[in-house]
GROMACS .gro file of C-alpha atoms in nm:
model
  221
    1UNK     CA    1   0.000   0.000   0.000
    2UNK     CA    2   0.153   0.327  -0.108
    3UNK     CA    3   0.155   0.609   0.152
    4UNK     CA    4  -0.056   0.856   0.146
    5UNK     CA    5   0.167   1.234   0.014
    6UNK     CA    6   0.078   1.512   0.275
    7UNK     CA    7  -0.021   1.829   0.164
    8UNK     CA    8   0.333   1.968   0.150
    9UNK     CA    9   0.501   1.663  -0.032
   10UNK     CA   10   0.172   1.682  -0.284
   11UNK     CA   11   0.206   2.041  -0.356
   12UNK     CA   12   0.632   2.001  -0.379
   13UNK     CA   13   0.558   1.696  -0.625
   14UNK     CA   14   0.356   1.936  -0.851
   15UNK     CA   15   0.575   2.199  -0.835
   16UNK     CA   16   0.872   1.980  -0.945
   17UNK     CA   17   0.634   1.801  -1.224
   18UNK     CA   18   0.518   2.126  -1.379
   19UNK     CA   19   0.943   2.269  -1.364
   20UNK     CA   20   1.033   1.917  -1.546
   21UNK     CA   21   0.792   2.015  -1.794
   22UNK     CA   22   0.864   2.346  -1.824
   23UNK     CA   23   1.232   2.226  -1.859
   24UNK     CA   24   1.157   2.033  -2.181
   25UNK     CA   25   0.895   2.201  -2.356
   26UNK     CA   26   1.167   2.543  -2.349
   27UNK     CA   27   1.418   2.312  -2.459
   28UNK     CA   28   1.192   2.191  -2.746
   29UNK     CA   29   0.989   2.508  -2.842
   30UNK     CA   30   1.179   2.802  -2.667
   31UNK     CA   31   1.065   3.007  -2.349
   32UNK     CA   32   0.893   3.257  -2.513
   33UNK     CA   33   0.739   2.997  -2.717
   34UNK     CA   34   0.574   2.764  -2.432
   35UNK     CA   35   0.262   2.896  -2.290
   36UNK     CA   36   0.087   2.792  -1.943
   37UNK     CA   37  -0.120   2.629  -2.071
   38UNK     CA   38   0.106   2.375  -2.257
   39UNK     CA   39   0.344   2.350  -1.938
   40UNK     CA   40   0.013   2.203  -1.755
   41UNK     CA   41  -0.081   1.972  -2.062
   42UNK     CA   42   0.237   1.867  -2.067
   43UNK     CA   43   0.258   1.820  -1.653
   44UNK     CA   44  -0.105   1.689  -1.660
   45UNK     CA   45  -0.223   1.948  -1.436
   46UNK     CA   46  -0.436   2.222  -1.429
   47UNK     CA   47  -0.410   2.624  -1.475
   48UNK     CA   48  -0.522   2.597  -1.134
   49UNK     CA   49  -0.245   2.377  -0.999
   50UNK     CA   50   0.040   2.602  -1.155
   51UNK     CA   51  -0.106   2.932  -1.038
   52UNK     CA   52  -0.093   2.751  -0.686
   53UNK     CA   53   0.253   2.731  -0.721
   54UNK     CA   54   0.383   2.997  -0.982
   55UNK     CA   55   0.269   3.360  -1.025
   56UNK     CA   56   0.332   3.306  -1.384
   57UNK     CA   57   0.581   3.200  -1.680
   58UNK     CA   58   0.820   3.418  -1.544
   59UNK     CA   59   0.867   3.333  -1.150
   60UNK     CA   60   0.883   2.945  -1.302
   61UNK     CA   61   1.201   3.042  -1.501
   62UNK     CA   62   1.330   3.223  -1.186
   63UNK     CA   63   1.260   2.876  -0.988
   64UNK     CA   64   1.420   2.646  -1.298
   65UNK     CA   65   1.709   2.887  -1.311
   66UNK     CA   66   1.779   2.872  -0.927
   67UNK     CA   67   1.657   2.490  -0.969
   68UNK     CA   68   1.944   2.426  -1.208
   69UNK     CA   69   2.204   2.660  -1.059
   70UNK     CA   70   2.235   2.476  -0.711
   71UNK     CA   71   2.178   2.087  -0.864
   72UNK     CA   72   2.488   2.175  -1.118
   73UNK     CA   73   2.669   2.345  -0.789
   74UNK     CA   74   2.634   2.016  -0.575
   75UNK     CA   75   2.702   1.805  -0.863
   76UNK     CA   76   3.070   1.990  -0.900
   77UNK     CA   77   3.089   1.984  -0.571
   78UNK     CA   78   3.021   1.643  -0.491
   79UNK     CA   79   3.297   1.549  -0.768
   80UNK     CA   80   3.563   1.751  -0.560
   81UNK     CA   81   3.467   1.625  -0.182
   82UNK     CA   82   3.483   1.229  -0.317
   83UNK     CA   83   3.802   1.286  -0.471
   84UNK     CA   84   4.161   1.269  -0.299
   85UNK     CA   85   4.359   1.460  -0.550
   86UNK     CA   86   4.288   1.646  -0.833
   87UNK     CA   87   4.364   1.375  -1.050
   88UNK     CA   88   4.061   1.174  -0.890
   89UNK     CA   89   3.849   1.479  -0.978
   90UNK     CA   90   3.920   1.491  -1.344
   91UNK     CA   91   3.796   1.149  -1.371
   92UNK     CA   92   3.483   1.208  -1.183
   93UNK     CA   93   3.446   1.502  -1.441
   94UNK     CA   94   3.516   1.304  -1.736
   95UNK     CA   95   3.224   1.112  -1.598
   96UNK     CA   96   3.008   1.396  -1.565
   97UNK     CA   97   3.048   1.513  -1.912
   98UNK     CA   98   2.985   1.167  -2.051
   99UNK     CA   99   2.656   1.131  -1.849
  100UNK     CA  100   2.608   1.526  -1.986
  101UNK     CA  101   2.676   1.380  -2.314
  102UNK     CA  102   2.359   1.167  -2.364
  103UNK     CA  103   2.110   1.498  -2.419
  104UNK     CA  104   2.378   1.743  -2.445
  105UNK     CA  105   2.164   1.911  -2.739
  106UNK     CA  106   1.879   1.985  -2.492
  107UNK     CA  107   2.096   2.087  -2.210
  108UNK     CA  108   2.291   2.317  -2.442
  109UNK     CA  109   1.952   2.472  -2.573
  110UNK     CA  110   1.756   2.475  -2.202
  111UNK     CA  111   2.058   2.693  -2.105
  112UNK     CA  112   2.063   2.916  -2.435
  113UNK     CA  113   1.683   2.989  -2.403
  114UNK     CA  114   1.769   3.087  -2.038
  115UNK     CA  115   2.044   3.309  -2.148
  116UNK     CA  116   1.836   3.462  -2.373
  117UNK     CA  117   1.538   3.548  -2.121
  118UNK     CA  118   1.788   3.697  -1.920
  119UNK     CA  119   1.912   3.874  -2.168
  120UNK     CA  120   1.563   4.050  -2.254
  121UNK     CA  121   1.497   4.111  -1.959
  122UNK     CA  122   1.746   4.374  -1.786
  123UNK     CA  123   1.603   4.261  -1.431
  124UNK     CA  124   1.685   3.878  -1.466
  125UNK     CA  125   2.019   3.953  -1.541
  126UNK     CA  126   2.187   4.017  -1.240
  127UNK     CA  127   2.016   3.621  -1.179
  128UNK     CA  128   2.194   3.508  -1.469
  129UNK     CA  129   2.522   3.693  -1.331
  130UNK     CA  130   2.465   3.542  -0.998
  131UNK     CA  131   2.438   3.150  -1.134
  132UNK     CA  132   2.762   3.239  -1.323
  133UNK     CA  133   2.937   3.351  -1.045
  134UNK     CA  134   2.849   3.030  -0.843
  135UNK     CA  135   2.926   2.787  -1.083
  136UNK     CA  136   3.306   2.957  -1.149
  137UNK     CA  137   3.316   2.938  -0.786
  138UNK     CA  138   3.283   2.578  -0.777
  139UNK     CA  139   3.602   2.569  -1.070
  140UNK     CA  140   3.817   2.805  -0.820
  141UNK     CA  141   3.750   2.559  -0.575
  142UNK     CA  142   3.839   2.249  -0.767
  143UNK     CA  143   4.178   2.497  -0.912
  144UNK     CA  144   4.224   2.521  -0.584
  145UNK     CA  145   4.265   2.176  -0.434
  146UNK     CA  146   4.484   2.090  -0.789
  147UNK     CA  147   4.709   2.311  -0.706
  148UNK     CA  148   4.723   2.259  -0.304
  149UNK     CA  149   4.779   1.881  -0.382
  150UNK     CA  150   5.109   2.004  -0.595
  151UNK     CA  151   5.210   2.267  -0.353
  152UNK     CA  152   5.241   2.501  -0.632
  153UNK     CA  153   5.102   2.865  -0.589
  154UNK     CA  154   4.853   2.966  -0.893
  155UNK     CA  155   5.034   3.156  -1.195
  156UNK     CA  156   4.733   3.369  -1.154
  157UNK     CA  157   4.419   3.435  -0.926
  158UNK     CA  158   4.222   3.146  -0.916
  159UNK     CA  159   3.915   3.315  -0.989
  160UNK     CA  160   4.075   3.435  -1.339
  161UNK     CA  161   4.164   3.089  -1.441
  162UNK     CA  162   3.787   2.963  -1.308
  163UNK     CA  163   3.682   3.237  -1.558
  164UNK     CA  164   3.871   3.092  -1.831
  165UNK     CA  165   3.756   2.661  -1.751
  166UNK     CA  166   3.394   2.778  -1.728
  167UNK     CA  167   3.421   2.992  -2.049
  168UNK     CA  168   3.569   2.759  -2.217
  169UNK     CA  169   3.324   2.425  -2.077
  170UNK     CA  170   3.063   2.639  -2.289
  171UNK     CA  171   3.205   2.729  -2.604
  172UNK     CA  172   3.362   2.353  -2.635
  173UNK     CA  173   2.989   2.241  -2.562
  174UNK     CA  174   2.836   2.424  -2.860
  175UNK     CA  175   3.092   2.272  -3.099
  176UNK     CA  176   3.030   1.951  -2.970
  177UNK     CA  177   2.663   1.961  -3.052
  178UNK     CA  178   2.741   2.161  -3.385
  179UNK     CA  179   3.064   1.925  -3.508
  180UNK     CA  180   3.052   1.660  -3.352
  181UNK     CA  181   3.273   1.507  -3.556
  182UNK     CA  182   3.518   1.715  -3.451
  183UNK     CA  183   3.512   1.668  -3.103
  184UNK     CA  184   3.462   1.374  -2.850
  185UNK     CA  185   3.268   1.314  -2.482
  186UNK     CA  186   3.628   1.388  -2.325
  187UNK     CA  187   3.732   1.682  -2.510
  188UNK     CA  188   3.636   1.921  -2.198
  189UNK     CA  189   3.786   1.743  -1.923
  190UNK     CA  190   4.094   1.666  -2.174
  191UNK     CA  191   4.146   2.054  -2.216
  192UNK     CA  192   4.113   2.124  -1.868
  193UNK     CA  193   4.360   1.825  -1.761
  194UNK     CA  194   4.546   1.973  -2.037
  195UNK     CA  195   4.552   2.326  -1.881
  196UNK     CA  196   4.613   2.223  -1.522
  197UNK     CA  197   4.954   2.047  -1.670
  198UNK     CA  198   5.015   2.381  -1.784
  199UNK     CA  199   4.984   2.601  -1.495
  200UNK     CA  200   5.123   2.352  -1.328
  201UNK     CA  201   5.421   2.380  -1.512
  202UNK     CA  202   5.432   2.770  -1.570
  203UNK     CA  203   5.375   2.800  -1.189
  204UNK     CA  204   5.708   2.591  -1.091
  205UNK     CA  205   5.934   2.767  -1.346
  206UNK     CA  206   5.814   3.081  -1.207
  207UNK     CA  207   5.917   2.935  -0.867
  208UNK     CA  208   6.230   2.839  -1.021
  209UNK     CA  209   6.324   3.150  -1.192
  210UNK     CA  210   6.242   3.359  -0.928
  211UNK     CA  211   6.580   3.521  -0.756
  212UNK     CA  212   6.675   3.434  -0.412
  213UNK     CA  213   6.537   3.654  -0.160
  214UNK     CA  214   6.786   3.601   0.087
  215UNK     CA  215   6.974   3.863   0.137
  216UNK     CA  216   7.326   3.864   0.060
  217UNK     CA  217   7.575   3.824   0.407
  218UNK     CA  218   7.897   3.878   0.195
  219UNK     CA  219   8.043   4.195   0.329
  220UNK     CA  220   8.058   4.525   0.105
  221UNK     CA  221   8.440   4.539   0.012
   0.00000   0.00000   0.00000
């Protein structure tokens, strides 16, 4: 015998049912394209149910953005706190991005037609800025425990470098979808392996060829 939802878990089971529709129907059609009405078809509820949980269309894409934002945050997060070196937490990307792989198309478009709301709409931006901002926040972090495990101090602020994976992670995602021919499941997480070496590298010879700082104890002639 199933057990009977209360009220909350009912009305939090509706909520999410009407954002997973909402989530495909903009990647199919667009979000200025998808109307109420055909989020509740396609949730099987009623106008009634969504304006129980939603003022409208837009506070939904304020709850999928925010939705989104913090399940990609613990995701990256997750990858980093299960891992014992940086090493461990490429491969738990690579993983990622192959699971990410599977319906890249419609995560790559979901995000667009987000980006593009935003963009319309000078008050959702600072959102937009916000979930950006998080999400290179998790890539300092993970930067940060690489370089930690190879007692190496950055070549540059962390945050920079974060700015440059995350950038990046996008632009390598739209020509995956558009060439994918040219480009494989581990062509991310092989460029930012393929970075890490580098700083890596750039950050010892800079340690290297640094001059001592001791001073010198010969006496002046």
């Amino acid at each position: 015998m199933s057990k009977r939802l209360t009220r909350q878990e009912s009305r939090e089971l509706t909520r999410e049912q009407l954002l997973r529709a909402a989530t495909a129907l903009f990647a199919e059609v667009g979000v200025s394209g998808t109307s109420v009405e055909q989020i509740v078809e396609r949730a099987g509820y009623t106008r009634g149910a969504f304006y129980g949980n939603f003022e409208g269309k837009h506070e939904l894409v304020l709850a999928l953005l925010e939705q989104r934002t913090q399940h990609e945050l613990e995701e990256v997060q997750a990858m980093t706190l299960r891992a014992d070196s940086f090493d461990e937490t490429i491969e738990h990307l690579r993983a990622w991005h192959r699971e990410r792989d599977r319906n890249l198309a419609g995560w790559l478009a979901l995000r667009t037609e987000l980006w593009l709301y935003g963009l319309r709409d000078p008050e959702l931006l600072p959102v937009l800025a916000d979930r950006e901002r998080r999400s290179r926040a998790a890539f300092a972090q993970a930067l940060e425990q690489g370089f930690a495990a190879r007692s190496v101090t950055p070549p540059a602020p962390v945050e920079l470098l974060a700015l440059i994976l995350h950038s990046l992670d996008d632009g390598l995602s739209i020509q995956r979808v558009l060439s994918p021919a040219d480009t494989g499941t581990d062509t991310v997480v092989d460029v930012v392996d393929l970075l890490m070496r580098s700083w890596t590298s750039l950050a010892r010879n800079a340690a290297t060829a640094a001059p001592d700082s001791t001073p010198d104890s010969t006496p002046a002639p």
